[in-house]
Amino acid sequence: MAEKQKVLIVDDDENIAELISLYLMKECYETKIVNDGEEALKAFPVFKPNIILLDLMLPGIDGYQVCREIRMTSQVPIIMLSAKGEVFDKVLGLELGADDYMIKPFDSKELVARVKAVLRRYQPASQATAVPPQQGNYVEYPDLIVNLTNYSVIYKGHSIEMPPKELELLYFLASSPNQVFTREQLLDHIWGYEYIGDTRTVDVHIKRLREKIKDHESWALSTVWGIGYKFEVKR
């Protein structure tokens, strides 16, 4: 029997947390509820969740700081939950490493659907490296292999950890070298119907990719000013 996937729910509103937990348990997830940021940071290494649902407005250590602390040691998927709907708050959350952002109040069924979608795209690095990077759907350039089958990135001979959306964005661009995509096209292709967000979401993910994957003498993640981005292969 397959082991249940674990969801850490971090929310100081006990009623909301219990409701989320109930819906997830009906879908056969194992859940754990904590009500503040400090408790979340203590529970994380012990509970070892597959995904975290993280409220931003927490007593003591807020959700942004919790996300920042966890990202120092782990790429576990994080979906932020907040009553704040401003673009600035969304972008800040994504810059800190969140994989998705939901605005309260939200439909519990949609939340469950997003949890499933994120988990489908995510595999721990230990599983990803179990399959040789040359197998499955992959693109290969000098010093770079991006494999969509096992969600792995090999850069200059080293495995690079990155959240699913970053990897999917890199793979999509690298699969169509020198083709320019607008931010709207990338948002539609990568996030699709599951996500209604600002196009600056794309900028945030490109920025994070560039921090991990530096431009190469043979290729680069290039900005096409006023239009969007492309994976440029230098001739």
PDB file of N, CA and C in Angstrom, residues 131-139 146-150 171:
ATOM      1  N   VAL A 131      16.653   8.119 -12.086  1.00  0.00           N
ATOM      2  CA  VAL A 131      16.523   7.865 -13.513  1.00  0.00           C
ATOM      3  C   VAL A 131      17.598   8.648 -14.240  1.00  0.00           C
ATOM      4  N   PRO A 132      18.389   8.015 -15.099  1.00  0.00           N
ATOM      5  CA  PRO A 132      19.420   8.753 -15.825  1.00  0.00           C
ATOM      6  C   PRO A 132      18.820   9.928 -16.583  1.00  0.00           C
ATOM      7  N   PRO A 133      19.491  11.078 -16.571  1.00  0.00           N
ATOM      8  CA  PRO A 133      18.934  12.266 -17.199  1.00  0.00           C
ATOM      9  C   PRO A 133      18.764  12.139 -18.697  1.00  0.00           C
ATOM     10  N   GLN A 134      19.416  11.141 -19.309  1.00  0.00           N
ATOM     11  CA  GLN A 134      19.308  10.990 -20.760  1.00  0.00           C
ATOM     12  C   GLN A 134      18.065  10.220 -21.175  1.00  0.00           C
ATOM     13  N   GLN A 135      17.235   9.813 -20.228  1.00  0.00           N
ATOM     14  CA  GLN A 135      16.021   9.080 -20.558  1.00  0.00           C
ATOM     15  C   GLN A 135      14.797   9.981 -20.413  1.00  0.00           C
ATOM     16  N   GLY A 136      13.753   9.707 -21.216  1.00  0.00           N
ATOM     17  CA  GLY A 136      12.497  10.436 -21.092  1.00  0.00           C
ATOM     18  C   GLY A 136      12.491  11.710 -21.913  1.00  0.00           C
ATOM     19  N   ASN A 137      11.609  12.641 -21.540  1.00  0.00           N
ATOM     20  CA  ASN A 137      11.504  13.927 -22.226  1.00  0.00           C
ATOM     21  C   ASN A 137      12.552  14.877 -21.670  1.00  0.00           C
ATOM     22  N   TYR A 138      13.536  15.184 -22.489  1.00  0.00           N
ATOM     23  CA  TYR A 138      14.595  16.057 -22.013  1.00  0.00           C
ATOM     24  C   TYR A 138      15.148  16.900 -23.160  1.00  0.00           C
ATOM     25  N   VAL A 139      15.777  18.001 -22.780  1.00  0.00           N
ATOM     26  CA  VAL A 139      16.524  18.814 -23.734  1.00  0.00           C
ATOM     27  C   VAL A 139      17.956  18.895 -23.223  1.00  0.00           C
ATOM     28  N   VAL A 146      17.945  19.339 -19.083  1.00  0.00           N
ATOM     29  CA  VAL A 146      16.688  19.560 -18.370  1.00  0.00           C
ATOM     30  C   VAL A 146      15.755  18.408 -18.713  1.00  0.00           C
ATOM     31  N   ASN A 147      15.397  17.622 -17.716  1.00  0.00           N
ATOM     32  CA  ASN A 147      14.595  16.422 -17.932  1.00  0.00           C
ATOM     33  C   ASN A 147      13.225  16.603 -17.290  1.00  0.00           C
ATOM     34  N   LEU A 148      12.194  16.596 -18.124  1.00  0.00           N
ATOM     35  CA  LEU A 148      10.830  16.791 -17.627  1.00  0.00           C
ATOM     36  C   LEU A 148      10.231  15.494 -17.098  1.00  0.00           C
ATOM     37  N   THR A 149      10.788  14.341 -17.492  1.00  0.00           N
ATOM     38  CA  THR A 149      10.248  13.067 -17.033  1.00  0.00           C
ATOM     39  C   THR A 149      10.512  12.849 -15.549  1.00  0.00           C
ATOM     40  N   ASN A 150      11.736  13.114 -15.123  1.00  0.00           N
ATOM     41  CA  ASN A 150      12.038  12.914 -13.701  1.00  0.00           C
ATOM     42  C   ASN A 150      12.306  14.227 -12.961  1.00  0.00           C
ATOM     43  N   TYR A 171      12.340  24.223 -19.161  1.00  0.00           N
ATOM     44  CA  TYR A 171      12.172  23.181 -20.177  1.00  0.00           C
ATOM     45  C   TYR A 171      11.390  23.703 -21.377  1.00  0.00           C
TER      46      TYR A 171
END
